[in-house]
């Protein structure tokens, strides 16, 4: 199944390279700078999608990630600009806020025995409202510099900087993406917690009867998803230079799309982190090549829909 | 089981306290209108010491430009103690906006200011208010038919044209042959995006060397415009001008250009809206990021001016008011953001 | 290529005159079926007569299910020919089979839990009024009639999920009877009584008898020899996909049949008794389960007993007597608020409020329904097996894979689980092997008390014998075993003592010497009789 999405990625890369515009004899799509741009933009969605994958694996869904991204973006921007607390406390507070919101998602879901679709839908609404109140209805712009009212430039280099490696300027979001992916993949494959995640999604009753702490597992995955949304928010504000309450609209759907293209089953119990990462890359490449070809946005939307269905249908066939 | 009950109690308590909080403000509202609702609507015109209740129905407060409209209305009304404005936000939902207006009518408003989400769905409810003898001021978008008192709005096509003329002049001045333009468009299919695009094309006609080499849609959103402009810059490394249909997207273009290590001094960045907010376009021009932005006036302050004239003076307003559009070279002006906004927005010449 | 061959065969066999007599309902002629890499069925030829109950026996994997899927239209690409009443029969799908009056009742229940009984019976062909709306009155009326035919005293409005497994099976049978305009010609029953109580099974046998008198042919698949010898007119044996033979029931006996099925003599299914009880492993005092007035899940009323190490204690009773509920309550499935009474494990009073605490207290539970309660069918054999005992394989939260693999390998060998490897999805194994995996999962937690609920439900003779042997080994090794079963022979020959439940009450506690079929049945119907009188 994983190979299926990998195959899809390679096929898309080939098609994109073929269709790419050529400038002065150079293939624009294959230029290192362009490829780095793709992974930079895939990273944000990819990180959210990894959290989403955890939740989906337990048989749930997290619709609140986009709104949590907005809330955490406002939180981080406010911490940096209004309260001037410095980089490190900002990062800590923002991640804690995301994890807390996720914890609330999980606790409400398990304690009140609601479907996570409903609880996270409620959180989506609540988080947007809170973000709008907090920001005052306008985005909080970030000005980096050493001045009194400026945000520490260290924050930007930490989340939107570049690292020179092998002669390439690697955007730092890629490092976050890869390390989060590796950590969560290890968590799922090699730890007891990971086994519990798959068991809860595979058959909740059997998992409970096998002594798996089902509620605790669910609360943890939601908290994880919230925290990864917060991490994405930090990358987001460093990229767009502002924390806005309207950001992240529809991000939950992109994250679900990445997970599903990567072979995660919405029924729970089936899916891998690597698959999701590939799914996020596929979506980013698609956006990029359609942009490079200057294709009208309506066609982009239609094409994206078709590709999602195709990707999932092909995996279904493979399963049979 | 116990925890479940505790949690439900907690949620209930929170809901109750929020409702109680808003109930208080509601009470104040009704207090100030109690005398009002007793008086017949027709008498309000010449009663000197009366207070007036104005309902402001906003289509979507999520857009900064509309938030600014609300803020300007609130600020203008604050200078007139006899005016009290209640706000409602439809959050881009036509049905909600219809309900909001109905709600206002129930509260007994004396005047309705509305910035409709869409024309057709709101025509009936606006007509209903108008039929009741309540003056209606439309902002930005119109409704169908004639049943409203006045419309205050700006001309997107005119703004687009001015932006185009600026680009044409700048290109000639720099001697660029050709001058390549990347256009970052607003939500595909929306009227402002179409008009800002068409006007721009009119504006650049005067200089045949100016060419739009790529155009992409970024839904008015800064976060979406970053990857979009990045790809455009990648495909067109020879771009000289980035024209975005609003300031947030123009800001995104600047970020992308910096990432692509473009020579910022040789590239022109043009946006539209010029909001007087900390994240707005005027600030950006003052800080030297944007090269130009064009005020798209919200008409909020004018709406309050005209509301006063209608309510207190019984004046019959013109049906259509156009606010002036002017380029903002913020760096050349002094003062606070609000003052600059006042300078560029204050003149309301009629077109 | 395959098509060509099949076509060729058809022609060849159609030329031959059919040897069927007028009484022949269905004839199989040289029927075979290939799966990639496996020949699941080859050259099966026999016939089923009108008004005959024809038993089909064989171990799991012998090809019974494959054959029945061919008859019911699930598989359409097979070799050979079927004849229905002398005419060649070609089915395009399961719906087609229904049109010919062929109905199948699967071993695995196939009901939608949220629908009512009436909706279930008419699913897909609901009666309409003349305005095209649902004619629910007619639906309920007809449903009541059909339910009477299977002697199932439930309301047509009752949701299927409220019924116990046994009652659901009777609904399935009722659905097969309710064929509408297509009269039932052939009824296939796949392990129909595996979840039924003795009384319910009796009702079913009566229904089968009725149908037989009406000339309906039945193919009866079962592992239960007493039923086969009682019901069947003839017995056909399959082994490893091959046809072994068809025998009149009168000329057969149990051991000869086992020999034909297994291909080797099986001295005795049940091992000899070696009861050697040690000290007390578990004591239960005044255990009650409150139903909270919901009526869903029946309660338990003041049950007390004790269980020694090395002892096998049987729990008998009719459907709904509370056998499963007793085991579930001990295992902490129900919330603390619903449970009263005290549980002592090895002399210590333990609070068991969740399965987690039950496992920590040394209990293990093999549930009645493998598919929904015990196993996670999409996960691998290894992941399933170590799920309950995962703590033992962790170091700083990380799984020590070599230790885990070794433990799994040990269980695979000990329980003789037939699996291509430990990474295989557990859902692909046969029923018997799945049950062994479920058992192994429990054993890995090194329990002192083992709760087994219907441990041999729906598995074949060979696997059954192995599980019996295993239960004995465990008891000999000092485990205390509480065994709930609806199969009388299992209770009578395996258990050292028997608890009999009736309507949530403990009505008898019998030693092995005292326990006879009659005494158990008497105790199992005790309260029902008094209630009927009242």
Tab-separated table of C-alpha atoms in Angstrom, chain C residues 164 284-293 295-305 315-334 337-341 343 451 482 484 499-507 527:
chain	number	residue	atom	x	y	z
C	164	UNK	CA	-28.725	-12.208	21.410
C	284	UNK	CA	-17.042	-14.727	44.146
C	285	UNK	CA	-19.508	-13.517	46.769
C	286	UNK	CA	-22.926	-12.088	46.018
C	287	UNK	CA	-22.095	-10.934	42.517
C	288	UNK	CA	-24.934	-8.974	40.899
C	289	UNK	CA	-25.148	-7.104	37.635
C	290	UNK	CA	-27.756	-4.346	37.491
C	291	UNK	CA	-29.332	-3.643	34.141
C	292	UNK	CA	-30.157	-0.014	34.969
C	293	UNK	CA	-33.627	-0.660	33.684
C	295	UNK	CA	-33.292	-3.978	29.423
C	296	UNK	CA	-30.194	-4.187	27.247
C	297	UNK	CA	-27.914	-6.855	28.627
C	298	UNK	CA	-29.595	-9.089	31.125
C	299	UNK	CA	-28.599	-8.929	34.764
C	300	UNK	CA	-27.074	-11.292	37.291
C	301	UNK	CA	-28.556	-11.889	40.685
C	302	UNK	CA	-26.489	-12.656	43.762
C	303	UNK	CA	-24.087	-15.290	42.444
C	304	UNK	CA	-21.499	-16.899	44.708
C	305	UNK	CA	-19.016	-19.662	43.930
C	315	UNK	CA	-21.089	-22.585	33.312
C	316	UNK	CA	-24.247	-23.957	31.704
C	317	UNK	CA	-27.596	-22.411	30.968
C	318	UNK	CA	-29.950	-21.533	28.150
C	319	UNK	CA	-29.562	-18.519	25.886
C	320	UNK	CA	-29.929	-15.346	27.919
C	321	UNK	CA	-29.358	-17.135	31.209
C	322	UNK	CA	-26.395	-14.874	31.897
C	323	UNK	CA	-23.418	-17.109	31.060
C	324	UNK	CA	-21.660	-14.454	28.996
C	325	UNK	CA	-22.677	-11.712	31.418
C	326	UNK	CA	-21.120	-13.624	34.324
C	327	UNK	CA	-17.778	-13.851	32.553
C	328	UNK	CA	-17.960	-10.259	31.368
C	329	UNK	CA	-18.787	-8.996	34.853
C	330	UNK	CA	-15.841	-10.857	36.349
C	331	UNK	CA	-13.613	-9.325	33.698
C	332	UNK	CA	-14.682	-5.763	34.511
C	333	UNK	CA	-16.519	-5.076	31.264
C	334	UNK	CA	-19.334	-3.288	33.058
C	337	UNK	CA	-21.886	1.442	39.231
C	338	UNK	CA	-23.612	-1.552	37.677
C	339	UNK	CA	-21.849	-4.272	39.654
C	340	UNK	CA	-22.362	-5.413	43.242
C	341	UNK	CA	-20.550	-8.101	45.183
C	343	UNK	CA	-14.314	-10.899	44.045
C	451	UNK	CA	-12.438	-17.260	31.487
C	482	UNK	CA	-14.219	-21.034	34.069
C	484	UNK	CA	-19.129	-21.202	29.617
C	499	UNK	CA	-22.653	-24.077	37.586
C	500	UNK	CA	-26.106	-23.826	36.063
C	501	UNK	CA	-27.615	-20.405	35.487
C	502	UNK	CA	-31.182	-19.536	34.762
C	503	UNK	CA	-32.332	-15.953	34.225
C	504	UNK	CA	-29.275	-14.538	35.906
C	505	UNK	CA	-29.535	-16.784	38.962
C	506	UNK	CA	-27.383	-19.661	40.082
C	507	UNK	CA	-29.864	-22.556	40.176
C	527	UNK	CA	-37.049	-20.120	37.126
